[in-house]
Structures are given as C-alpha cells and as structure tokens.
Amino acid sequence: MQTKILLDEGEMPKRWYNIQADLPTPMDPPLHPVTGKPATPDDLRHIFPMELIRQEMSTERYIDIPGEVRDILTLWRPSPLYRARRLEAALKTPAKIYYKWEGVSPPGSHKPNTAIAQAYYNREEGIERLATETGAGQWGSALAFATSLFDMDCTVYMVRASYDQKPYRKSMMQVYGAECIPSPSDRTQAGRAVLAHDPETPGSLGIAISEAVEDAANHDNTNYSLGSVLNHVCLHQTVIGQEAEEQVAIADDYPDVVIGCVGGGSNYAGLTFPFAGAKLTGKHPDTELIAVEPAACPTLTKGLYTYDFGDVAGLTPLLRMFTLGHDFIPPAIHAGGLRYHGASPLVSRLVHDGVVRPVAYHQNEVFEAALTFARTEGIIVAPEAAHAVKAAIDQALLCRKTGEEKVILFNNSGHGNFDFSSYEAYLAGKLPDYEYPLELVKESLSRLPVRG
Amino acid sequence: MQTKILLDEGEMPKRWYNIQADLPTPMDPPLHPVTGKPATPDDLRHIFPMELIRQEMSTERYIDIPGEVRDILTLWRPSPLYRARRLEAALKTPAKIYYKWEGVSPPGSHKPNTAIAQAYYNREEGIERLATETGAGQWGSALAFATSLFDMDCTVYMVRASYDQKPYRKSMMQVYGAECIPSPSDRTQAGRAVLAHDPETPGSLGIAISEAVEDAANHDNTNYSLGSVLNHVCLHQTVIGQEAEEQVAIADDYPDVVIGCVGGGSNYAGLTFPFAGAKLTGKHPDTELIAVEPAACPTLTKGLYTYDFGDVAGLTPLLRMFTLGHDFIPPAIHAGGLRYHGASPLVSRLVHDGVVRPVAYHQNEVFEAALTFARTEGIIVAPEAAHAVKAAIDQALLCRKTGEEKVILFNNSGHGNFDFSSYEAYLAGKLPDYEYPLELVKESLSRLPVRG
C-alpha cells in the first residue's frame, strides 16, 4: 500500500510548459496603463528583466529551465505526490484522492518555484535588489529565500492584515536577510494615499503591489517581482503539474478531477496547466478542472471578465481578467493569499472559455475540511490550500453518493505552520463567514478603466 | 550533482536496531524509586504497556516494526538525506557534509518516530489516553499527532517557558485534538508543590515529567508516554540511522564523524546508534561520534554519571545516567528541548565508555550557525538542531585547516517554524549566553538520592 510517489532529482522537468502554445486563439495583450495601447517590452523593462518579459509573451510550448535554477529547485523538488488513503477511508469514498505536497520547500509553499527563477534572471541582468508585495507571507518569504541564495537584497511590502496575523512570516524574511514592511506604508505615494483615506485599512494585495512597483520604478538597481497572476509566473509553476502527471502515471492513473485554490492563480496554474493543455488538445478532453476561491473575494464566480489594473493605484498594465474592481478591498479573511481582486489572465481565460469551473466557499467550512485533513492525513495545511482540500472532499463525497471511482487530484500548496491564529479562531468559533460584499464590488466595478 | 538521496517506502527499515545487544557488558538496571531495588516489569505496568517494558529491557539486536506503525511512518519516511553542497562551498571546506532531514514529518521533527509506536502499543493494550510532558513542544505535538491517528485522547504538560515562547505549538496540539497545559500546573501535587515554592518558575522537563507520570498513575485508562531518555524511545528512533547508513552508502561514502544534539538523547540515539554499533563491534572502529549540548545545561560535559531520578518529584525509577541533579532547573535558553537535567542511560553509557564525545556550545554561536545554514541550505532549523549544525560547521572548518576530506553526517532533527521569537531575539542581539550555573548544579547534585 504505497502512500507517496517520489521522483528522483534527475526526473525533475527540464522545461516549463507554456499553455499559451495550446490556446485556440492568442491571449489579449496587456495594455499600457496610460495610453491604453498594447504594452511593448520596452514599457515593462523599467521593472522586469528582458528574459521574463520574453517569457510573458512567448507562445513556445516549452521553455528550458536554466541549470542553476534546477540545481536550487532540487533542494526540495520533485515534491512528493501523496495518495490520501486515510482521508479516503474516513470519507468512505470509492474515489481515489491524490495530492501534490508543495509544503516541503524551505519557505513551506509552492512560491519558491518562481521566486528562484525570477531572482536568477534578474541577477543575470545585473539587478541587485527586488521589491515585491506579499499577502499571506508565503510569497514574501519565498522571494527572501531566493534572493538570499543569489546574494541579492529584497524589500517586501506585506499586507497589514497578514503582517499582524502572522508576525513570524516577517521574522522568516528577516532570517533570510530581507526587509519586510507592513503595507500600506508611508514609504510610497501609493501607500500614503491609502493611509490618508483610511489609516485603519487591513491593506490588500492590490495596494501592496502598487507600493512595490513604485519602489522598483524609482530605483535603477531594483526590479519588481510578482508572485502570481502573470504568465511567466504561471509558467514557472508548471513543474508541479508536470511532476504530478508523471507520478499519477506511475500509479497507473490519470485524474478525472484536478483541483486547486486561486488567489492570483499561480499554484492553480502550476498544477493544472499541463492537464488543461491535454484537455485543450483533445488528449484528455474530459478532465474536470475546478478552481476554488473564497466566497468573500469571489473573483472568478462573481467578477467581470474585462480589462483592469493589477493594483489599486493603476500603475500596472491593464490585464484582461476576471476582476472585482482594482480598488475593491476584500474582507480580512484568514486565507490572506486569496484576497486579490483579480486573477491570472491565463486562468481567467480558461474560466471564460469553460475549460475551468470556479467554485467559492466560506471560511468556516474550509477550516472544517482542514481539520478533517489534519486528523486523517496528519498535515496541517495553510488556509489557502484548505480551500482545495474542501473541494476535494466534496468531490469525494459526491462519489460516495454516485458510487463513481473517480481519481481526484488537488494541489496542497503549503503548510499552515504560520496560520495557527486562524485555526485558533476557528476552534474558538470566532471565524466570521463574510457575506459577499455585493455593494462594494458594484461600486468598485463602476470605476473600471475604459478599455484602450 | 545530486543534492538529496531518497529511499522508497519499501526501503524503510523493517526492524529497529537495539544497541543493548552490542554493548560489551549489560546496562545497569533501573532502580525502584522507593526501595532502591532493581525495578521489575510489574513496577512499571501502571504507567507503561507491557510491550514497551519488554522493549525497554530487551537485549535482542533487532525488534520488528509492526505493519500498522510502518504504514503511518511512511506518511513521511524514509526521510531524505541531504548533501549540504551550498554550505560546503560557503565554508570552503574539503569535507563532505551530509544531514538527515527529520523536519519533513507533519509535526516537524523526529519525535513522531516513537510517538506512533508508543500510541500503537498503548492502544493495542486497551489504553484510551496518554499523558506526557513537552519541552520545546516538538514531543507534545508529535504525540498529539500520533494519538489523533489512533483516535486516542492526549494530555500534554508543556514547560511554561516554551508555552510562552511558542504559543503556536500549543495550537498545533489542539488542532490534533489534544489538551495542552502549561507546567507546573495546579492539576497535580507535583506541580502545586513547585508553584508554592516559586510561582514565577519557567518550569523544566523534570517538573513536567512528574506531572504527567502522576496524572497517568492516578487514572486507569491512562498511560504515561515519554518522548526521550528511555531505551525503547531510543530504539524507535533508530530508523533514522539505519536509513542514513543506506543513503550514504548509495553515495559510496561512510561517515568519519556523526553528530547530533542531546537533550534527553533520542534524536541522537536515532541517528548514531547504528554507527555506534558498527564502532563497538569493530566493523567501523574509527568513527568519531559527537554529542552536542547547550553550555547552559551541560549534562554530558559537566554532570555526574550516577543513579538519579528522571523527574523533579522523584516519581520515576532511578536511572544510571549523566545528571546535573534531578531538581536542577536550567536557564531558560531557547533550545527548550535541550533543557533536561539528565540524559538517556544508553547515550550516557556510551559517553562514559568513551565511545561518544560530548561538546557544549553557547546559544549565540549556535544561532549564528543556524543563520549561516538558512542562508546557504535554505532550511531554518530548530534551536535544538542548530546545536548539531554548529558542531558540523566546526568540524568542516577544522578540515579546511587540516585539508582532510572527512565525511561529516549530522541529524537535522527539526524545523524552526515555531522558533522565530528566538531568531528575532538573536537578530536583535538580545540573546543572553548564560554562564554554566555551577553553584546551582553543585547544590542539586548534593541532593542526589543514595544508590540502592
């Protein structure tokens, strides 16, 4: 009875998979935030290295992973694929549940997969410091980890709600030598503007992005680094899905249902895109792809598919994506990494095209699923990953009703060792289930930029 | 350039290695705490299951691991063996540094190796609840994890200094369904006695053990479970060293130096005993075995080798071991798991016989080593494991001087995700290096029980 399926270091994917190659029509281009015209590589080069801009726009199916990046990724990759036998037994389901376990990376989530690549390309092009934002702290600590290995400086703007909930994520960044600042801060114009309007704001990813972009744009030796949303970030995460494909094949299986949570969309893309590609190209046309988001920030289930800014201040290019409006500030749910008004353009496109089906859950039912998982599989997951656990359990329970022996695969994107204040609130019955903030979203959507 | 050496689940050891089989003369027996006569199995059966008592006294070389225990261990075992190439490069050492990474278990340390086995044997003998103590919280959360998988209840007495430093370890135990109480508590006579004498005491493992033993002795459905020190605990940890032997052999190596930290001694025993056995039996007579302890609690380097109680209140049998005196309360260093007045009788015996060499370090130099490790290997270790990191770095630097290409192996026994308040104190320059508390130790040793 095998529990986990491992691959050797030599079996780690040598190329990233680019789903843009397999889309029936090309992606809508990003637009310049001021002119509204399609953004050119030159528009982006004051904050990104050229190679990442190239990857952002590339339609090549595979892009080689540099040797130095592979060497560092093998500190924890390939990550294990688990068969959740104890969970299956507890649910009395005929389904098979597999999960990819990304919590084995030193910072504890999938985020280093792209952090390492981004730090590498920036250092190759002479950049000495990276500025970024972080929600739950997973991305900030991943980039701090990456820059530490490449001997670069790092400044992280951390959403204040998470900064207060997870003080030790900040300490982790400091152990790796990075600077961590609660956002909104008085370091940037964008931050000062929000603070002037609401000094008590919990912050949001959209605000923190504005601050980091402004910081990078104002310093020659500094670039901006984004932990999710963009095409090149999704690309770097596809090692997850490629490994998972090999691993389920070792167990002689292929997933009927593939599940991940979506904040910006990168862990979702990472696991799902190789399977979405197989679905798009007709190799496995029937795979069900489910994207899970919080009901309090229901970008994919209730947002509009349109052009919007990636940040609050409107400094980023306009991206065509599902959005709740770039100045929408979601309620302070504990899954800080899922509090984003938009979503990856690639994931949004797949949802729009009906390739991916989104679902939304409230946080109490999500933590209930996380507790079931902890007490059967033993792993205490991050609140973000718990959304995927909840959907996987629901799918498995559906199979118990129908008797179907489906193969369910989900991405367990990170551990919850920094989330115990959230678990405490749940166990104490003090976790609010926020209503979908319809009026706020309407208001925010009414301020959508006009398409260029 | 391979970084980590993995084994398949099928390659996990099927037997525990019992070093008692390879000692030149038998161990001195434990003595009854009141009569001073050798303790019989009957003396112990009110707090331990018979099978663990049998293992405690066994001199069979190998003891089979039950299938159900193996099934659960494979949730994370075999654990990876790493070659610390990036650390080697940073130190410019000709030495090879390997480490066994036990932080991959769900609770994040080596402790579940024995927690699973102990919960299993207790459940097999009809026990419904386990009572235990915990220092840094690693053991308490490991036993909470184990009892949760076997559907048993669990009560953990947690040393107050750690309870305050690491609130989230408590939450982890609660997520697994256990009850966690700061020790000394008013639940037990032993706890009340200490509190009456010093209400502000940081507590100690010795006190918490008294409380847990008393709790177990007073409840029929409850047994006591110890996370270290005893022979059967050391036995269960030997999966670590057996795996490591196989893994270094895959790299065509054999260690010249084997290093681990010692609190009660179980992670040390786990990695080292298979190598100590090979040293004792003349198969590898020249392996250097180093045990690392905190200078503030220098049991092996400054203690006496004699009979003493395992706990403060004198409820446990008398064990022949190195001790600083059973009522010695060590300074509140951050490596809570190493704050114990005694040490495993087996490890003590090996030190006494000159098979193992003990060294002691102050906590600032230990955290400095941990920071070097985090910024090269990426892993942020627990303060306990950082003691082993420090010794490994010192050995590697010695090799840089001498030019020797030694093979160094150490046990990286757990992650530091619950230890960021300690790292913060270190980074802020606020970590005291306690002097060896000579007078307190002398006083405590003067109260040693008379040998039976």
mmCIF file with all atom_site columns, C-alpha atoms in Angstrom, chain B residues 177-327:
data_model
loop_
_atom_site.group_PDB
_atom_site.id
_atom_site.type_symbol
_atom_site.label_atom_id
_atom_site.label_alt_id
_atom_site.label_comp_id
_atom_site.label_asym_id
_atom_site.label_entity_id
_atom_site.label_seq_id
_atom_site.pdbx_PDB_ins_code
_atom_site.Cartn_x
_atom_site.Cartn_y
_atom_site.Cartn_z
_atom_site.occupancy
_atom_site.B_iso_or_equiv
_atom_site.pdbx_formal_charge
_atom_site.auth_seq_id
_atom_site.auth_comp_id
_atom_site.auth_asym_id
_atom_site.auth_atom_id
_atom_site.pdbx_PDB_model_num
ATOM 1   C CA . GLY B 1 177 ? -7.313 17.274 19.315 1.00 0.00 ? 177 GLY B CA 1
ATOM 2   C CA . ALA B 1 178 ? -5.020 17.163 22.378 1.00 0.00 ? 178 ALA B CA 1
ATOM 3   C CA . GLU B 1 179 ? -5.210 19.175 25.594 1.00 0.00 ? 179 GLU B CA 1
ATOM 4   C CA . CYS B 1 180 ? -2.122 21.279 26.384 1.00 0.00 ? 180 CYS B CA 1
ATOM 5   C CA . ILE B 1 181 ? -1.459 22.618 29.908 1.00 0.00 ? 181 ILE B CA 1
ATOM 6   C CA . PRO B 1 182 ? 1.412  24.910 30.972 1.00 0.00 ? 182 PRO B CA 1
ATOM 7   C CA . SER B 1 183 ? 3.637  23.219 33.557 1.00 0.00 ? 183 SER B CA 1
ATOM 8   C CA . PRO B 1 184 ? 3.971  23.480 36.503 1.00 0.00 ? 184 PRO B CA 1
ATOM 9   C CA . SER B 1 185 ? 0.182  23.405 36.788 1.00 0.00 ? 185 SER B CA 1
ATOM 10  C CA . ASP B 1 186 ? -2.260 23.093 39.666 1.00 0.00 ? 186 ASP B CA 1
ATOM 11  C CA . ARG B 1 187 ? -3.558 19.811 38.217 1.00 0.00 ? 187 ARG B CA 1
ATOM 12  C CA . THR B 1 188 ? -1.037 17.707 40.101 1.00 0.00 ? 188 THR B CA 1
ATOM 13  C CA . GLN B 1 189 ? 0.571  17.534 43.514 1.00 0.00 ? 189 GLN B CA 1
ATOM 14  C CA . ALA B 1 190 ? 3.988  17.778 41.879 1.00 0.00 ? 190 ALA B CA 1
ATOM 15  C CA . GLY B 1 191 ? 3.007  20.951 40.011 1.00 0.00 ? 191 GLY B CA 1
ATOM 16  C CA . ARG B 1 192 ? 1.395  22.585 43.028 1.00 0.00 ? 192 ARG B CA 1
ATOM 17  C CA . ALA B 1 193 ? 4.491  21.917 45.147 1.00 0.00 ? 193 ALA B CA 1
ATOM 18  C CA . VAL B 1 194 ? 6.782  23.702 42.661 1.00 0.00 ? 194 VAL B CA 1
ATOM 19  C CA . LEU B 1 195 ? 4.373  26.611 42.227 1.00 0.00 ? 195 LEU B CA 1
ATOM 20  C CA . ALA B 1 196 ? 4.153  27.074 46.003 1.00 0.00 ? 196 ALA B CA 1
ATOM 21  C CA . HIS B 1 197 ? 7.937  27.386 46.122 1.00 0.00 ? 197 HIS B CA 1
ATOM 22  C CA . ASP B 1 198 ? 8.325  29.644 43.034 1.00 0.00 ? 198 ASP B CA 1
ATOM 23  C CA . PRO B 1 199 ? 5.176  30.872 41.240 1.00 0.00 ? 199 PRO B CA 1
ATOM 24  C CA . GLU B 1 200 ? 7.334  32.504 38.512 1.00 0.00 ? 200 GLU B CA 1
ATOM 25  C CA . THR B 1 201 ? 9.342  29.389 37.601 1.00 0.00 ? 201 THR B CA 1
ATOM 26  C CA . PRO B 1 202 ? 9.959  28.856 33.858 1.00 0.00 ? 202 PRO B CA 1
ATOM 27  C CA . GLY B 1 203 ? 9.357  25.172 34.552 1.00 0.00 ? 203 GLY B CA 1
ATOM 28  C CA . SER B 1 204 ? 11.550 22.325 33.348 1.00 0.00 ? 204 SER B CA 1
ATOM 29  C CA . LEU B 1 205 ? 11.203 18.954 31.700 1.00 0.00 ? 205 LEU B CA 1
ATOM 30  C CA . GLY B 1 206 ? 11.866 17.337 35.064 1.00 0.00 ? 206 GLY B CA 1
ATOM 31  C CA . ILE B 1 207 ? 8.817  19.017 36.601 1.00 0.00 ? 207 ILE B CA 1
ATOM 32  C CA . ALA B 1 208 ? 6.561  18.355 33.622 1.00 0.00 ? 208 ALA B CA 1
ATOM 33  C CA . ILE B 1 209 ? 7.513  14.663 33.692 1.00 0.00 ? 209 ILE B CA 1
ATOM 34  C CA . SER B 1 210 ? 6.480  14.473 37.357 1.00 0.00 ? 210 SER B CA 1
ATOM 35  C CA . GLU B 1 211 ? 3.085  15.924 36.474 1.00 0.00 ? 211 GLU B CA 1
ATOM 36  C CA . ALA B 1 212 ? 2.445  13.582 33.557 1.00 0.00 ? 212 ALA B CA 1
ATOM 37  C CA . VAL B 1 213 ? 3.568  10.482 35.493 1.00 0.00 ? 213 VAL B CA 1
ATOM 38  C CA . GLU B 1 214 ? 1.315  11.456 38.395 1.00 0.00 ? 214 GLU B CA 1
ATOM 39  C CA . ASP B 1 215 ? -1.624 12.007 36.018 1.00 0.00 ? 215 ASP B CA 1
ATOM 40  C CA . ALA B 1 216 ? -1.107 8.580  34.419 1.00 0.00 ? 216 ALA B CA 1
ATOM 41  C CA . ALA B 1 217 ? -0.615 6.776  37.715 1.00 0.00 ? 217 ALA B CA 1
ATOM 42  C CA . ASN B 1 218 ? -3.912 8.202  39.020 1.00 0.00 ? 218 ASN B CA 1
ATOM 43  C CA . HIS B 1 219 ? -6.067 7.206  36.027 1.00 0.00 ? 219 HIS B CA 1
ATOM 44  C CA . ASP B 1 220 ? -6.724 3.596  34.994 1.00 0.00 ? 220 ASP B CA 1
ATOM 45  C CA . ASN B 1 221 ? -7.438 4.330  31.330 1.00 0.00 ? 221 ASN B CA 1
ATOM 46  C CA . THR B 1 222 ? -4.309 6.483  31.028 1.00 0.00 ? 222 THR B CA 1
ATOM 47  C CA . ASN B 1 223 ? -0.657 5.644  30.493 1.00 0.00 ? 223 ASN B CA 1
ATOM 48  C CA . TYR B 1 224 ? 2.393  7.805  30.515 1.00 0.00 ? 224 TYR B CA 1
ATOM 49  C CA . SER B 1 225 ? 4.423  8.386  27.386 1.00 0.00 ? 225 SER B CA 1
ATOM 50  C CA . LEU B 1 226 ? 7.987  9.717  27.377 1.00 0.00 ? 226 LEU B CA 1
ATOM 51  C CA . GLY B 1 227 ? 9.464  11.384 24.303 1.00 0.00 ? 227 GLY B CA 1
ATOM 52  C CA . SER B 1 228 ? 13.120 10.687 25.016 1.00 0.00 ? 228 SER B CA 1
ATOM 53  C CA . VAL B 1 229 ? 15.631 9.245  27.514 1.00 0.00 ? 229 VAL B CA 1
ATOM 54  C CA . LEU B 1 230 ? 14.312 5.665  27.815 1.00 0.00 ? 230 LEU B CA 1
ATOM 55  C CA . ASN B 1 231 ? 15.754 2.699  25.928 1.00 0.00 ? 231 ASN B CA 1
ATOM 56  C CA . HIS B 1 232 ? 12.576 1.937  23.969 1.00 0.00 ? 232 HIS B CA 1
ATOM 57  C CA . VAL B 1 233 ? 12.365 5.551  22.775 1.00 0.00 ? 233 VAL B CA 1
ATOM 58  C CA . CYS B 1 234 ? 15.957 5.455  21.539 1.00 0.00 ? 234 CYS B CA 1
ATOM 59  C CA . LEU B 1 235 ? 15.152 2.120  19.897 1.00 0.00 ? 235 LEU B CA 1
ATOM 60  C CA . HIS B 1 236 ? 12.229 3.547  17.903 1.00 0.00 ? 236 HIS B CA 1
ATOM 61  C CA . GLN B 1 237 ? 14.386 6.385  16.622 1.00 0.00 ? 237 GLN B CA 1
ATOM 62  C CA . THR B 1 238 ? 16.946 4.041  15.035 1.00 0.00 ? 238 THR B CA 1
ATOM 63  C CA . VAL B 1 239 ? 15.043 4.140  11.737 1.00 0.00 ? 239 VAL B CA 1
ATOM 64  C CA . ILE B 1 240 ? 16.909 7.445  11.246 1.00 0.00 ? 240 ILE B CA 1
ATOM 65  C CA . GLY B 1 241 ? 20.391 5.996  11.453 1.00 0.00 ? 241 GLY B CA 1
ATOM 66  C CA . GLN B 1 242 ? 19.536 2.823  9.554  1.00 0.00 ? 242 GLN B CA 1
ATOM 67  C CA . GLU B 1 243 ? 18.162 4.870  6.672  1.00 0.00 ? 243 GLU B CA 1
ATOM 68  C CA . ALA B 1 244 ? 21.171 7.202  6.812  1.00 0.00 ? 244 ALA B CA 1
ATOM 69  C CA . GLU B 1 245 ? 23.540 4.222  6.580  1.00 0.00 ? 245 GLU B CA 1
ATOM 70  C CA . GLU B 1 246 ? 21.792 3.037  3.411  1.00 0.00 ? 246 GLU B CA 1
ATOM 71  C CA . GLN B 1 247 ? 21.728 6.540  1.975  1.00 0.00 ? 247 GLN B CA 1
ATOM 72  C CA . VAL B 1 248 ? 25.397 7.415  2.494  1.00 0.00 ? 248 VAL B CA 1
ATOM 73  C CA . ALA B 1 249 ? 26.211 4.005  1.037  1.00 0.00 ? 249 ALA B CA 1
ATOM 74  C CA . ILE B 1 250 ? 24.296 4.989  -2.117 1.00 0.00 ? 250 ILE B CA 1
ATOM 75  C CA . ALA B 1 251 ? 26.711 7.936  -2.354 1.00 0.00 ? 251 ALA B CA 1
ATOM 76  C CA . ASP B 1 252 ? 29.568 5.463  -1.819 1.00 0.00 ? 252 ASP B CA 1
ATOM 77  C CA . ASP B 1 253 ? 30.501 7.035  1.495  1.00 0.00 ? 253 ASP B CA 1
ATOM 78  C CA . TYR B 1 254 ? 30.733 6.171  5.161  1.00 0.00 ? 254 TYR B CA 1
ATOM 79  C CA . PRO B 1 255 ? 30.818 8.925  7.772  1.00 0.00 ? 255 PRO B CA 1
ATOM 80  C CA . ASP B 1 256 ? 34.020 9.744  9.642  1.00 0.00 ? 256 ASP B CA 1
ATOM 81  C CA . VAL B 1 257 ? 32.117 11.965 12.062 1.00 0.00 ? 257 VAL B CA 1
ATOM 82  C CA . VAL B 1 258 ? 28.488 11.556 13.215 1.00 0.00 ? 258 VAL B CA 1
ATOM 83  C CA . ILE B 1 259 ? 26.897 14.456 15.084 1.00 0.00 ? 259 ILE B CA 1
ATOM 84  C CA . GLY B 1 260 ? 23.628 15.108 16.892 1.00 0.00 ? 260 GLY B CA 1
ATOM 85  C CA . CYS B 1 261 ? 22.295 17.323 19.654 1.00 0.00 ? 261 CYS B CA 1
ATOM 86  C CA . VAL B 1 262 ? 21.369 15.824 23.024 1.00 0.00 ? 262 VAL B CA 1
ATOM 87  C CA . GLY B 1 263 ? 18.515 16.873 25.281 1.00 0.00 ? 263 GLY B CA 1
ATOM 88  C CA . GLY B 1 264 ? 17.095 13.599 26.515 1.00 0.00 ? 264 GLY B CA 1
ATOM 89  C CA . GLY B 1 265 ? 19.099 11.873 23.786 1.00 0.00 ? 265 GLY B CA 1
ATOM 90  C CA . SER B 1 266 ? 16.530 10.304 21.452 1.00 0.00 ? 266 SER B CA 1
ATOM 91  C CA . ASN B 1 267 ? 17.349 12.046 18.150 1.00 0.00 ? 267 ASN B CA 1
ATOM 92  C CA . TYR B 1 268 ? 20.992 11.493 18.974 1.00 0.00 ? 268 TYR B CA 1
ATOM 93  C CA . ALA B 1 269 ? 20.426 7.814  19.599 1.00 0.00 ? 269 ALA B CA 1
ATOM 94  C CA . GLY B 1 270 ? 18.302 7.580  16.464 1.00 0.00 ? 270 GLY B CA 1
ATOM 95  C CA . LEU B 1 271 ? 20.992 8.749  14.091 1.00 0.00 ? 271 LEU B CA 1
ATOM 96  C CA . THR B 1 272 ? 24.010 7.497  15.969 1.00 0.00 ? 272 THR B CA 1
ATOM 97  C CA . PHE B 1 273 ? 23.279 4.056  17.407 1.00 0.00 ? 273 PHE B CA 1
ATOM 98  C CA . PRO B 1 274 ? 23.631 2.102  14.147 1.00 0.00 ? 274 PRO B CA 1
ATOM 99  C CA . PHE B 1 275 ? 27.025 3.790  13.663 1.00 0.00 ? 275 PHE B CA 1
ATOM 100 C CA . ALA B 1 276 ? 27.891 3.309  17.338 1.00 0.00 ? 276 ALA B CA 1
ATOM 101 C CA . GLY B 1 277 ? 27.037 -0.365 16.950 1.00 0.00 ? 277 GLY B CA 1
ATOM 102 C CA . ALA B 1 278 ? 29.394 -0.636 13.985 1.00 0.00 ? 278 ALA B CA 1
ATOM 103 C CA . LYS B 1 279 ? 32.061 1.061  16.094 1.00 0.00 ? 279 LYS B CA 1
ATOM 104 C CA . LEU B 1 280 ? 31.533 -1.213 19.110 1.00 0.00 ? 280 LEU B CA 1
ATOM 105 C CA . THR B 1 281 ? 31.590 -4.389 17.047 1.00 0.00 ? 281 THR B CA 1
ATOM 106 C CA . GLY B 1 282 ? 34.768 -3.359 15.249 1.00 0.00 ? 282 GLY B CA 1
ATOM 107 C CA . LYS B 1 283 ? 33.176 -3.032 11.809 1.00 0.00 ? 283 LYS B CA 1
ATOM 108 C CA . HIS B 1 284 ? 33.944 0.695  11.727 1.00 0.00 ? 284 HIS B CA 1
ATOM 109 C CA . PRO B 1 285 ? 36.075 1.235  14.828 1.00 0.00 ? 285 PRO B CA 1
ATOM 110 C CA . ASP B 1 286 ? 37.268 4.748  13.996 1.00 0.00 ? 286 ASP B CA 1
ATOM 111 C CA . THR B 1 287 ? 34.009 6.658  13.567 1.00 0.00 ? 287 THR B CA 1
ATOM 112 C CA . GLU B 1 288 ? 34.001 9.790  15.685 1.00 0.00 ? 288 GLU B CA 1
ATOM 113 C CA . LEU B 1 289 ? 30.665 10.280 17.476 1.00 0.00 ? 289 LEU B CA 1
ATOM 114 C CA . ILE B 1 290 ? 29.960 13.776 18.806 1.00 0.00 ? 290 ILE B CA 1
ATOM 115 C CA . ALA B 1 291 ? 27.081 14.710 21.129 1.00 0.00 ? 291 ALA B CA 1
ATOM 116 C CA . VAL B 1 292 ? 26.250 18.424 21.320 1.00 0.00 ? 292 VAL B CA 1
ATOM 117 C CA . GLU B 1 293 ? 24.584 20.079 24.282 1.00 0.00 ? 293 GLU B CA 1
ATOM 118 C CA . PRO B 1 294 ? 23.954 23.650 25.486 1.00 0.00 ? 294 PRO B CA 1
ATOM 119 C CA . ALA B 1 295 ? 26.608 25.174 27.743 1.00 0.00 ? 295 ALA B CA 1
ATOM 120 C CA . ALA B 1 296 ? 23.772 26.367 29.989 1.00 0.00 ? 296 ALA B CA 1
ATOM 121 C CA . CYS B 1 297 ? 22.651 22.771 30.644 1.00 0.00 ? 297 CYS B CA 1
ATOM 122 C CA . PRO B 1 298 ? 25.869 20.752 30.280 1.00 0.00 ? 298 PRO B CA 1
ATOM 123 C CA . THR B 1 299 ? 24.671 17.343 31.400 1.00 0.00 ? 299 THR B CA 1
ATOM 124 C CA . LEU B 1 300 ? 27.208 15.249 29.485 1.00 0.00 ? 300 LEU B CA 1
ATOM 125 C CA . THR B 1 301 ? 30.209 17.564 29.780 1.00 0.00 ? 301 THR B CA 1
ATOM 126 C CA . LYS B 1 302 ? 29.824 18.592 33.445 1.00 0.00 ? 302 LYS B CA 1
ATOM 127 C CA . GLY B 1 303 ? 27.332 16.204 35.037 1.00 0.00 ? 303 GLY B CA 1
ATOM 128 C CA . LEU B 1 304 ? 27.965 13.130 37.183 1.00 0.00 ? 304 LEU B CA 1
ATOM 129 C CA . TYR B 1 305 ? 27.484 9.576  35.886 1.00 0.00 ? 305 TYR B CA 1
ATOM 130 C CA . THR B 1 306 ? 25.341 8.100  38.632 1.00 0.00 ? 306 THR B CA 1
ATOM 131 C CA . TYR B 1 307 ? 21.843 6.974  39.622 1.00 0.00 ? 307 TYR B CA 1
ATOM 132 C CA . ASP B 1 308 ? 19.261 9.763  39.673 1.00 0.00 ? 308 ASP B CA 1
ATOM 133 C CA . PHE B 1 309 ? 15.576 10.335 39.128 1.00 0.00 ? 309 PHE B CA 1
ATOM 134 C CA . GLY B 1 310 ? 14.283 11.280 35.697 1.00 0.00 ? 310 GLY B CA 1
ATOM 135 C CA . ASP B 1 311 ? 11.947 13.875 37.182 1.00 0.00 ? 311 ASP B CA 1
ATOM 136 C CA . VAL B 1 312 ? 11.928 16.552 39.848 1.00 0.00 ? 312 VAL B CA 1
ATOM 137 C CA . ALA B 1 313 ? 9.497  14.919 42.241 1.00 0.00 ? 313 ALA B CA 1
ATOM 138 C CA . GLY B 1 314 ? 11.298 11.572 42.312 1.00 0.00 ? 314 GLY B CA 1
ATOM 139 C CA . LEU B 1 315 ? 8.398  9.526  40.917 1.00 0.00 ? 315 LEU B CA 1
ATOM 140 C CA . THR B 1 316 ? 10.339 7.774  38.132 1.00 0.00 ? 316 THR B CA 1
ATOM 141 C CA . PRO B 1 317 ? 12.702 4.865  38.632 1.00 0.00 ? 317 PRO B CA 1
ATOM 142 C CA . LEU B 1 318 ? 16.315 5.781  39.310 1.00 0.00 ? 318 LEU B CA 1
ATOM 143 C CA . LEU B 1 319 ? 18.375 5.613  36.131 1.00 0.00 ? 319 LEU B CA 1
ATOM 144 C CA . ARG B 1 320 ? 22.125 5.416  35.842 1.00 0.00 ? 320 ARG B CA 1
ATOM 145 C CA . MET B 1 321 ? 22.976 8.353  33.648 1.00 0.00 ? 321 MET B CA 1
ATOM 146 C CA . PHE B 1 322 ? 24.810 11.651 33.422 1.00 0.00 ? 322 PHE B CA 1
ATOM 147 C CA . THR B 1 323 ? 22.876 14.149 35.528 1.00 0.00 ? 323 THR B CA 1
ATOM 148 C CA . LEU B 1 324 ? 23.063 17.676 36.872 1.00 0.00 ? 324 LEU B CA 1
ATOM 149 C CA . GLY B 1 325 ? 20.738 16.663 39.698 1.00 0.00 ? 325 GLY B CA 1
ATOM 150 C CA . HIS B 1 326 ? 17.054 15.985 39.279 1.00 0.00 ? 326 HIS B CA 1
ATOM 151 C CA . ASP B 1 327 ? 15.915 19.251 40.847 1.00 0.00 ? 327 ASP B CA 1
#
